[in-house]
mmCIF file of C-alpha atoms in Angstrom:
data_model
loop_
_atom_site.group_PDB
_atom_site.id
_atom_site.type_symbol
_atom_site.label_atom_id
_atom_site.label_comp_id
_atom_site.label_asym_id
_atom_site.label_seq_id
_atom_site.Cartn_x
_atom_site.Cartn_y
_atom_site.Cartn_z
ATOM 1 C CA UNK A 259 -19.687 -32.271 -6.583
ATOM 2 C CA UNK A 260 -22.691 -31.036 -8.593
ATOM 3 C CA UNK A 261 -22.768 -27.286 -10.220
ATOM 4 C CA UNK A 262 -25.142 -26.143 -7.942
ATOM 5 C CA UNK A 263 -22.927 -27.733 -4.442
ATOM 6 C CA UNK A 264 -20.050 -25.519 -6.233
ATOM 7 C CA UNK A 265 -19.459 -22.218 -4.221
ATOM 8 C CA UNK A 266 -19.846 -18.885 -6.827
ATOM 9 C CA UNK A 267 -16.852 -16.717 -6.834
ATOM 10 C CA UNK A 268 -17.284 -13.253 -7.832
ATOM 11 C CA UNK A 269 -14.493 -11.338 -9.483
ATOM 12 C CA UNK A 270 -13.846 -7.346 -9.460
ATOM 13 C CA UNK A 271 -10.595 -7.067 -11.775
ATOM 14 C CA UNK A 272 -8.375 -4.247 -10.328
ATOM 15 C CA UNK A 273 -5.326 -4.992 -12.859
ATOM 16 C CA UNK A 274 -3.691 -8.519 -14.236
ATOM 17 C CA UNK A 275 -7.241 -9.652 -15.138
ATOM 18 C CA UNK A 276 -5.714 -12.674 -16.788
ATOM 19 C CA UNK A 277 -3.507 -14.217 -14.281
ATOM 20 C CA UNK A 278 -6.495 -13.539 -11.438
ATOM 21 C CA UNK A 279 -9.421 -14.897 -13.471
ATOM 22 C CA UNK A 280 -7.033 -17.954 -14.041
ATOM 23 C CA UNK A 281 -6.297 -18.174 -10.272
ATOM 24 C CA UNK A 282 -9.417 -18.660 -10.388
ATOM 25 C CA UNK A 283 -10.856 -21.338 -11.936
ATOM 26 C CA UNK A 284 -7.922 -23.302 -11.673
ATOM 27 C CA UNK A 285 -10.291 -24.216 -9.041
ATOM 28 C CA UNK A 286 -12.368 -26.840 -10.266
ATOM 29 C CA UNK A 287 -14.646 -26.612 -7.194
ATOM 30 C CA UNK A 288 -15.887 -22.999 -7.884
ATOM 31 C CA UNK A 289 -17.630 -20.983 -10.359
ATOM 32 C CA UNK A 290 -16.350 -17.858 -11.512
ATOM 33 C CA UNK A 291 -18.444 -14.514 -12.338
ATOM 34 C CA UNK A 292 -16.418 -12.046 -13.402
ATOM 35 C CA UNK A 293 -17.860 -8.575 -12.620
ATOM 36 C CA UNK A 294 -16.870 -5.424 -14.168
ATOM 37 C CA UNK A 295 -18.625 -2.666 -11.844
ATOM 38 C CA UNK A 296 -21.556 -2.003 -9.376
ATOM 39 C CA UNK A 297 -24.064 -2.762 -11.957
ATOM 40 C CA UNK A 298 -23.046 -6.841 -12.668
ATOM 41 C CA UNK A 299 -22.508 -6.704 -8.615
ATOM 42 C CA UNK A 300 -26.287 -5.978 -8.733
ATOM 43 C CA UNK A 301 -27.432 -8.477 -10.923
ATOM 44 C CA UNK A 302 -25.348 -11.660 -9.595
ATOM 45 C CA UNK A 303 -25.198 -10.567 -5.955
ATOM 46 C CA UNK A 304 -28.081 -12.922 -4.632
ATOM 47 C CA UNK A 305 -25.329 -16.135 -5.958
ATOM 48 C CA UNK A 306 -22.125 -15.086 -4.317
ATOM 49 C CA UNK A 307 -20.416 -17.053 -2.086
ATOM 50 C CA UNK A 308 -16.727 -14.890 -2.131
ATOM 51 C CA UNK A 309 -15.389 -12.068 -3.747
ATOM 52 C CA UNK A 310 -12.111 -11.005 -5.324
ATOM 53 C CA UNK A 311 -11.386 -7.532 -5.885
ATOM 54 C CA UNK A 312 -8.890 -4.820 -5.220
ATOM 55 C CA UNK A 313 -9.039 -3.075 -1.624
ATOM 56 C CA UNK A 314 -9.403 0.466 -3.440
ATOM 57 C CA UNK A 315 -12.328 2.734 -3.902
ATOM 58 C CA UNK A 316 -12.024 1.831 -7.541
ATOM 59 C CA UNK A 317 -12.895 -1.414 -7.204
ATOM 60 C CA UNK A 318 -14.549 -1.745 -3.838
ATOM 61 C CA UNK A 319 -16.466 0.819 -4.020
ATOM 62 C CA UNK A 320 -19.095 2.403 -2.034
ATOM 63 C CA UNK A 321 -21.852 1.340 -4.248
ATOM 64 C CA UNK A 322 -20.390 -2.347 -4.344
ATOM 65 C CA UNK A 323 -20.545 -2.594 -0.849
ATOM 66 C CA UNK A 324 -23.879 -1.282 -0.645
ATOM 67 C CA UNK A 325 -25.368 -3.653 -3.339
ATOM 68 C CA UNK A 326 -23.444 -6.291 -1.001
ATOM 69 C CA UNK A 327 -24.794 -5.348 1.767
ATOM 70 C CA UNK A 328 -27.976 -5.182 0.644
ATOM 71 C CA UNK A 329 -28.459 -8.734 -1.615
ATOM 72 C CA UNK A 330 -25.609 -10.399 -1.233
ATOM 73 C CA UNK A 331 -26.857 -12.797 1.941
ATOM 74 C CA UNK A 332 -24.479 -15.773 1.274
ATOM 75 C CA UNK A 333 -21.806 -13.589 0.957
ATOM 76 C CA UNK A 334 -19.307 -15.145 3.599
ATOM 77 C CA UNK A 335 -15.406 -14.294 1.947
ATOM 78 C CA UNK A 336 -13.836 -10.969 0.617
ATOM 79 C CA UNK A 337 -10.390 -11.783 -1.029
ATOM 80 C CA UNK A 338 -8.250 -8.462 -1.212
ATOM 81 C CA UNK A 339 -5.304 -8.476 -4.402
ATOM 82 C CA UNK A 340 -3.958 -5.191 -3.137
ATOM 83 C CA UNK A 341 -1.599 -4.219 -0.429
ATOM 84 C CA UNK A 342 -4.161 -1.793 1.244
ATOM 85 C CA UNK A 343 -7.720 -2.527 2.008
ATOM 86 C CA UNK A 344 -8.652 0.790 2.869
ATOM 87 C CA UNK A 345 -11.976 1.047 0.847
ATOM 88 C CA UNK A 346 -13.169 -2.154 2.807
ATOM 89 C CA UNK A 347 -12.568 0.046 6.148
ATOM 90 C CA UNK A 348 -14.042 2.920 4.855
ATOM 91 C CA UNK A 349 -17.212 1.504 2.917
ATOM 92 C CA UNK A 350 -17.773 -1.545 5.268
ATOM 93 C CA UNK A 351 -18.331 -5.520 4.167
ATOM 94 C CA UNK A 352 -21.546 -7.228 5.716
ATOM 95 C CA UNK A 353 -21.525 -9.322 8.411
ATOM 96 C CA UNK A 354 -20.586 -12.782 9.335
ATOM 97 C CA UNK A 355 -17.957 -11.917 6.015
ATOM 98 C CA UNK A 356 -14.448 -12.772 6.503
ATOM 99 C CA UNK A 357 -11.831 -10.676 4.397
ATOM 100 C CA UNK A 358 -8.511 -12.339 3.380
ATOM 101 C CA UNK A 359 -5.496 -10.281 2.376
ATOM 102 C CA UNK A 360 -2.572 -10.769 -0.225
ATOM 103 C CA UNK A 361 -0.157 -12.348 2.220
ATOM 104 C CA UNK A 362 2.218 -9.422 1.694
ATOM 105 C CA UNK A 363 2.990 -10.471 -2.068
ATOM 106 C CA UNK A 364 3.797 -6.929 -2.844
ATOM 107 C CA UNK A 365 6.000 -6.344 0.339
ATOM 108 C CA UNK A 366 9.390 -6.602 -2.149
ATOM 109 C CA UNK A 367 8.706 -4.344 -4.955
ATOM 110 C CA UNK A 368 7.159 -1.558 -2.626
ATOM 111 C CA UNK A 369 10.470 -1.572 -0.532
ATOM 112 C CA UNK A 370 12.365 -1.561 -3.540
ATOM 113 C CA UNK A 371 10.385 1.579 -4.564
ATOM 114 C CA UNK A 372 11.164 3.127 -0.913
ATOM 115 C CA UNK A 373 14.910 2.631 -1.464
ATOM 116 C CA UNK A 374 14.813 4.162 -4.780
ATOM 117 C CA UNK A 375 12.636 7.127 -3.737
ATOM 118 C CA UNK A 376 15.131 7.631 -1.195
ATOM 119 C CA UNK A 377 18.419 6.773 -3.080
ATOM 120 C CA UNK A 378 17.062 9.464 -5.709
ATOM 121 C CA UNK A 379 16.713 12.258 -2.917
ATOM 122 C CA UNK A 380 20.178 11.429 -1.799
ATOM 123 C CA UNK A 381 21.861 11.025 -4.473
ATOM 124 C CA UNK A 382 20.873 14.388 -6.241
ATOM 125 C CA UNK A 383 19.278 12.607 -8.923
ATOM 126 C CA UNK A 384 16.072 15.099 -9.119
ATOM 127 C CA UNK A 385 18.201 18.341 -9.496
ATOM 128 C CA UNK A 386 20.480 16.251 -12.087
ATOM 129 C CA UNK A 387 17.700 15.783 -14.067
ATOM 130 C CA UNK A 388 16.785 19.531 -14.371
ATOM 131 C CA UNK A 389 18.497 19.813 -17.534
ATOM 132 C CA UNK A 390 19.381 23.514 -17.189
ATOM 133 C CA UNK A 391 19.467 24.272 -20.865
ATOM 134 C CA UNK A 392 20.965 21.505 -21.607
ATOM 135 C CA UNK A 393 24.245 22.035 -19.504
ATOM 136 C CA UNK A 394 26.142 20.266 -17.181
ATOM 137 C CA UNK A 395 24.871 21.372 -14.009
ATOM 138 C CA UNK A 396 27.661 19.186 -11.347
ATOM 139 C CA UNK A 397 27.491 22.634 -9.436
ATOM 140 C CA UNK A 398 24.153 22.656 -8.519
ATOM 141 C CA UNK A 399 24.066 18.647 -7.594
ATOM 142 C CA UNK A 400 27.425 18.391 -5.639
ATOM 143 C CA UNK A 401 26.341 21.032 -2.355
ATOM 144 C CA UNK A 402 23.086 17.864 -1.862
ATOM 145 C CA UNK A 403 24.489 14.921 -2.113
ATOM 146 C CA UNK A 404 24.757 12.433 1.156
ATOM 147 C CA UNK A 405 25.637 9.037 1.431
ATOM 148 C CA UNK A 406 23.423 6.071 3.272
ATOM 149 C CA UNK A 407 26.321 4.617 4.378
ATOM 150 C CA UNK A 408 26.183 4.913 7.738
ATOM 151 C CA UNK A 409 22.879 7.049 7.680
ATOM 152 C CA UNK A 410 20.227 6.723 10.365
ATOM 153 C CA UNK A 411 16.664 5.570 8.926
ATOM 154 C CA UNK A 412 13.424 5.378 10.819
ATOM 155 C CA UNK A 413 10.879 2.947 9.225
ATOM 156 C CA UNK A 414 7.653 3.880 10.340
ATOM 157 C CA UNK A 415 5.393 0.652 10.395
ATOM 158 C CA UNK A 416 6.998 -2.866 10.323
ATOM 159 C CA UNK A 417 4.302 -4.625 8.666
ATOM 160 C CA UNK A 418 5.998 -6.864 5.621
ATOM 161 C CA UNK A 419 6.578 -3.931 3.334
ATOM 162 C CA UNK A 420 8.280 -2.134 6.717
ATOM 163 C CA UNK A 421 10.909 -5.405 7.208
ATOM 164 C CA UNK A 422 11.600 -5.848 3.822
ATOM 165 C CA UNK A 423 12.680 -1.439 3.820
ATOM 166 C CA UNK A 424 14.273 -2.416 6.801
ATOM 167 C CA UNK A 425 16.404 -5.511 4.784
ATOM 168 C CA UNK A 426 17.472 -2.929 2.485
ATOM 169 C CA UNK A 427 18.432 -0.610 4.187
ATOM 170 C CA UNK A 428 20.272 -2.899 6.265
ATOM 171 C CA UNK A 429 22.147 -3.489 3.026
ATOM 172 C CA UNK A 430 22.951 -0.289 2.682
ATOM 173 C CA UNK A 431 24.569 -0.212 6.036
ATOM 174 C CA UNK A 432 21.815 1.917 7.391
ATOM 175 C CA UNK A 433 21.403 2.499 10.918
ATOM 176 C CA UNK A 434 17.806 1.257 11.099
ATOM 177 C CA UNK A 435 14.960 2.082 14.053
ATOM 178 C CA UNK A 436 11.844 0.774 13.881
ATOM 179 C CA UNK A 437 8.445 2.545 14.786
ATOM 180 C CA UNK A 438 5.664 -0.163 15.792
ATOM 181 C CA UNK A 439 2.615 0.261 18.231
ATOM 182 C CA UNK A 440 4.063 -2.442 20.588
ATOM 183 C CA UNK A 441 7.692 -1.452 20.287
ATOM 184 C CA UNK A 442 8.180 -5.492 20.415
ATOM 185 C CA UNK A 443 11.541 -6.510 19.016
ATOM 186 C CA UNK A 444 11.378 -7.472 15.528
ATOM 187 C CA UNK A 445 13.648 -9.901 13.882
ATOM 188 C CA UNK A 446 16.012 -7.622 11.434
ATOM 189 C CA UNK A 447 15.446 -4.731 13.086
ATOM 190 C CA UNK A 448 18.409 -3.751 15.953
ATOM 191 C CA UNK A 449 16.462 -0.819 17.460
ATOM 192 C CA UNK A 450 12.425 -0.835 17.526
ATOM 193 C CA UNK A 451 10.648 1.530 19.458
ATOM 194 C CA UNK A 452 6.793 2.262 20.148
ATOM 195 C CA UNK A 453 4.775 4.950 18.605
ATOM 196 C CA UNK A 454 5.375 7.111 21.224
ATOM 197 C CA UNK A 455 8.461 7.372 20.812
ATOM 198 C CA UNK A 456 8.001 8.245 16.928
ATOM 199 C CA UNK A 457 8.666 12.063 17.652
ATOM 200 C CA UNK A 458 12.469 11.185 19.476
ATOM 201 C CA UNK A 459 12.939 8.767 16.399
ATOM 202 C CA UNK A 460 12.723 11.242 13.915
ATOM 203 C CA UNK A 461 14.510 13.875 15.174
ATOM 204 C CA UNK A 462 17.860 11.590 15.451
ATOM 205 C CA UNK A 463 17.118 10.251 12.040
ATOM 206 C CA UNK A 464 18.524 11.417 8.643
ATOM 207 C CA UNK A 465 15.736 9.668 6.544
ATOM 208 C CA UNK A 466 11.997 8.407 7.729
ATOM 209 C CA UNK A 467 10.142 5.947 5.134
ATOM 210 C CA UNK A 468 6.375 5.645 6.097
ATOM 211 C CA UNK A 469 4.991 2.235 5.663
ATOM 212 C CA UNK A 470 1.603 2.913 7.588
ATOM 213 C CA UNK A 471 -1.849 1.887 6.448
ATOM 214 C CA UNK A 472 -4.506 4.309 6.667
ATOM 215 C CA UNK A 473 -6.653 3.882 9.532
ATOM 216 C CA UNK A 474 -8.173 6.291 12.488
ATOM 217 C CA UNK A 475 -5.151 6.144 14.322
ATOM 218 C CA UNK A 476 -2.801 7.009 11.707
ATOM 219 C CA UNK A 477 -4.608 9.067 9.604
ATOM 220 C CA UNK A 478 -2.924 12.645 9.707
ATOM 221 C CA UNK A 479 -0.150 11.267 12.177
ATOM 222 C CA UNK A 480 2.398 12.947 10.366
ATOM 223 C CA UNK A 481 1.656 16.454 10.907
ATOM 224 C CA UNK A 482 2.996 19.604 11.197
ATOM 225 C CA UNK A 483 4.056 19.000 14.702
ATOM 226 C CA UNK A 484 5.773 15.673 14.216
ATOM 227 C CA UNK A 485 7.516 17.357 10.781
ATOM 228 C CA UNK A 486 9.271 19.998 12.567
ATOM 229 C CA UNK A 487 10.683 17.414 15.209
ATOM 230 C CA UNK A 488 12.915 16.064 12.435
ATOM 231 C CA UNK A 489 16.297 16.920 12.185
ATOM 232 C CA UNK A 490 16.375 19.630 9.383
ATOM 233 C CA UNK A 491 17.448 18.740 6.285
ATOM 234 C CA UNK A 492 15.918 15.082 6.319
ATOM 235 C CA UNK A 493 14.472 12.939 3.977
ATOM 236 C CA UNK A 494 10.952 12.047 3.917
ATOM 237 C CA UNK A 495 9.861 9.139 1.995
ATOM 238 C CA UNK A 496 5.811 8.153 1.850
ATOM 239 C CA UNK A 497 4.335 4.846 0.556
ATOM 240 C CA UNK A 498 1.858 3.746 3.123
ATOM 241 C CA UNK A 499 -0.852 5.765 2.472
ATOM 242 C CA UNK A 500 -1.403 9.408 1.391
ATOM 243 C CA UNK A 501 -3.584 10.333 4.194
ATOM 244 C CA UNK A 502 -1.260 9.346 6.910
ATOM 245 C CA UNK A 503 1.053 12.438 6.058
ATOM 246 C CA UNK A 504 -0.875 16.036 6.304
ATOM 247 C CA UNK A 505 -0.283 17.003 2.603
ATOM 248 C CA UNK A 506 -0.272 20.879 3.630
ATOM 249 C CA UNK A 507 1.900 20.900 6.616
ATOM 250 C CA UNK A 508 4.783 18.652 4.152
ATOM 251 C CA UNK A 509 4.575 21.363 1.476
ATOM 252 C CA UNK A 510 5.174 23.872 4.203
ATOM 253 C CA UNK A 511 7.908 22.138 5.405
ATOM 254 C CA UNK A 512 9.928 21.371 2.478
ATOM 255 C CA UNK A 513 9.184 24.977 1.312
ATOM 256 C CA UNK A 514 10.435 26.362 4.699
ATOM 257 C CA UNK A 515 13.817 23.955 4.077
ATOM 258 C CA UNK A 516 12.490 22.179 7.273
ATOM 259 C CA UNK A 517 13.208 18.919 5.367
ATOM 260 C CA UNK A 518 15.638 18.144 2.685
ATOM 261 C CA UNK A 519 13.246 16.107 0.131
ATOM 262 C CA UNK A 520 10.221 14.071 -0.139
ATOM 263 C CA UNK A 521 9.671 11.231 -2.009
ATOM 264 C CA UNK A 522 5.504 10.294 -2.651
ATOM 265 C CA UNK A 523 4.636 7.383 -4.021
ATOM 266 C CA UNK A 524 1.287 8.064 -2.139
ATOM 267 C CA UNK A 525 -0.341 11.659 -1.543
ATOM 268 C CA UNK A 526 -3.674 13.289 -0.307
ATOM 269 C CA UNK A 527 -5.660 13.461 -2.617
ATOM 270 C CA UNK A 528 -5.239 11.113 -5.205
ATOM 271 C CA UNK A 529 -4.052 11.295 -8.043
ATOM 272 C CA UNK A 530 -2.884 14.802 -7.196
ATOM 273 C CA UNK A 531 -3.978 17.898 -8.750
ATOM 274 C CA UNK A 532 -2.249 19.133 -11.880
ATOM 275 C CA UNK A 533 -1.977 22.794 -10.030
ATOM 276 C CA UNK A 534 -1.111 21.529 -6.699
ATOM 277 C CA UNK A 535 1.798 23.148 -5.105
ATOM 278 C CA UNK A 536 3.239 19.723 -4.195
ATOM 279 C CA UNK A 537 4.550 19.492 -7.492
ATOM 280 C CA UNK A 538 6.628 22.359 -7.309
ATOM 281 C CA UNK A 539 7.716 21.728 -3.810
ATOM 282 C CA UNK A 540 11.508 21.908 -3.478
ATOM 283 C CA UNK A 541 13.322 18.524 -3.957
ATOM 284 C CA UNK A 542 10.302 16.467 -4.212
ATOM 285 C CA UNK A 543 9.555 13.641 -6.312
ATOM 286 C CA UNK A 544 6.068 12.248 -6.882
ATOM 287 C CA UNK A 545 5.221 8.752 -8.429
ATOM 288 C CA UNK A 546 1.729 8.011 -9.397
ATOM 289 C CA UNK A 547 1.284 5.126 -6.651
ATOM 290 C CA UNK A 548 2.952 2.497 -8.828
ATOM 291 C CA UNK A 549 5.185 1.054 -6.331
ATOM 292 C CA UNK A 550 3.471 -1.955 -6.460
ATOM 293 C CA UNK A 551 3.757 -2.480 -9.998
ATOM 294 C CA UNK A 552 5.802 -4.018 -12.908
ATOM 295 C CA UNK A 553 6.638 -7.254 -10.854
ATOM 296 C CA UNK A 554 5.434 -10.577 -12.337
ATOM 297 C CA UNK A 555 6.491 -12.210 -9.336
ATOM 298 C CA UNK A 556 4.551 -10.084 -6.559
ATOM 299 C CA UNK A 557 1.391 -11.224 -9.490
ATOM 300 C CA UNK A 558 1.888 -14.750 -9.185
ATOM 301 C CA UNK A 559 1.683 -14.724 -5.411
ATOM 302 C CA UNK A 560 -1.068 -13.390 -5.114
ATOM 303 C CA UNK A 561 -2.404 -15.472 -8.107
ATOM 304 C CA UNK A 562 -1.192 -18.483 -6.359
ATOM 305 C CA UNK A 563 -2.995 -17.047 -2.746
ATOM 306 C CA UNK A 564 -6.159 -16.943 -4.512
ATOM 307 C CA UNK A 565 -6.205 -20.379 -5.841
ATOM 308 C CA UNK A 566 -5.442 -21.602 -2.179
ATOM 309 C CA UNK A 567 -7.567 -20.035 -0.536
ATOM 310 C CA UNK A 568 -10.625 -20.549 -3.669
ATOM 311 C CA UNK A 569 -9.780 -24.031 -2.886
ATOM 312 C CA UNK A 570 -9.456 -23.963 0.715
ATOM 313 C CA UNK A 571 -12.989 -21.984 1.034
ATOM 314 C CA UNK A 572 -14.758 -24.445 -1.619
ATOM 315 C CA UNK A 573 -13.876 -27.040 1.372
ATOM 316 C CA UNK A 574 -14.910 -25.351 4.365
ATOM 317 C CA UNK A 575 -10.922 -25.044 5.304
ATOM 318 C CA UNK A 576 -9.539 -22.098 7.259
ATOM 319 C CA UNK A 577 -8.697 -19.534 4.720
ATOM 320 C CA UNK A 578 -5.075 -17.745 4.828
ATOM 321 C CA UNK A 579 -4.098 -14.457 5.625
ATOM 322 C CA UNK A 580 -7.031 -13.289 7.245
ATOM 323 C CA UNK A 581 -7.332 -9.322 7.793
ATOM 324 C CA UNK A 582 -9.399 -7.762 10.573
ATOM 325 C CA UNK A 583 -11.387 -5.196 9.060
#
């Protein structure tokens, strides 16, 4: 294969530069340009044959897709690293391009982020950690604590990072119900019910993880409406996207007691304000949306889904985990 039958691949790093540029040309039938913003987008656009590049508005971003848009003409592949792809929605990818995802190589640390979120709320560990001077403050923990044992969980969205909350929680010896459009049964998951029946759901559950994506459908689902239906004093963990939960209405509600903690490893907007009065919401912990990170394994899948499918598109092969965008 000469240089010029050689497909180009362009590269936007989002994080773990190394381990994706390597992905990369372990493919000896490709060419890698690695492209730092909009402006090297520009300038090699014309040569591209796929992309790699994170599904945010950091790396996809609305300029990128315009430059694509605009120059890139044998443009035919978009591979996503992240676990979202919301900037690809939102800013658009031209046409006749197919978009591949991850293949759900982050769905185990993100659960693992859910349980902890969850196990923190629960387990009293955010008023624990108010030092209170510097006393021992068993007093003001002890009147909060619950157990899971035997706790009813609604997992809202059974996409990969949904089953593998659901696998956790089943460890826990959670009673789990699953929220899905279809209300299909889904291996793992005893009870599974459709999305409208998500109201019903929460108000017989003690906890509710959200493991949406953002789309039209979802975005704002969890409202002011669909907070109040949940039994009071529940837990309300987030790390699907921001959007999906009405920012406002959740301060209002864990203000008004309505529910007994949050846990955000996602919020509207983001990153959140300094002054915002989410952070001094009652019970409610905030994580800057690392939940995917700090896992070298979740990396080298989707190191090792990149080199596939570099490989499989060099060929003309079906690509994996295709994504409808």
């Amino acid at each position: 294969m000469t240089t010029r039958d050689r497909p180009t691949i362009g590269y936007l790093p989002a994080f773990a530069d190394d381990a994706f540029t390597a992905a990369i040309r372990a493919v000896p039938a490709a060419r890698l340009v690695v492209l730092s913003d909009a402006d090297l987008v520009e300038r090699h656009a014309e040569q591209l044959d796929g992309l790699v590049c994170g599904g945010n508005h950091n790396s996809y971003s609305r300029a990128v897709a315009q430059v694509l848009r605009a120059r890139a003409r044998r443009l035919r592949w978009i591979q996503v690293t992240s676990a979202g792809f919301d900037a690809l929605q939102e800013n658009g990818i031209p046409e006749a391009v197919v978009a591949t995802g991850n293949g759900g190589a982050f769905n185990v640390p993100v659960a693992e982020h859910a349980m902890a979120l969850l196990l923190a709320l629960a387990r009293g560990i955010v008023p624990a950690l108010a030092s209170d001077g510097g006393r021992w403050n068993k007093d003001r923990v002890l009147p909060g604590l619950r157990p899971m044992e035997g706790a009813s969980l609604a997992v809202v969205g059974l996409g990969g990072i949904g089953r593998a909350v659901a696998a956790r929680a089943n460890a826990f010896d959670m009673k789990v119900t699953g929220i899905t459009r279809s209300g299909r049964p889904v291996e793992g998951v005893a009870d599974v019910r459709p999305m409208t029946g998500l109201a019903d759901a929460l108000g017989e559950s003690d906890a509710v993880v959200v493991c949406l994506p953002l789309t039209d459908q979802t975005r704002g689902l969890i409202d002011a409406a669909l907070l109040s239906r949940m039994k009071r004093g529940a837990l309300l963990v987030n790390v699907g996207r921001g959007a999906v939960v009405d920012t406002d209405a959740l301060c209002a509600a864990l203000n008004a007691g309505q529910i007994g903690g949050a846990g955000l490893d996602v919020v509207h907007p983001e990153p959140l304000p300094d002054a915002h009065p989410l952070w001094a919401a009652p019970n409610c912990i905030v994580t800057p949306h690392i939940a995917p990170a700090g896992s070298d394994l979740a990396i080298r899948r989707i190191a090792d889904v990149i080199t596939a499918n570099v490989g499989r598109f060099a060929r003309g092969e079906a690509l994996l985990h295709p994504i409808r965008i």
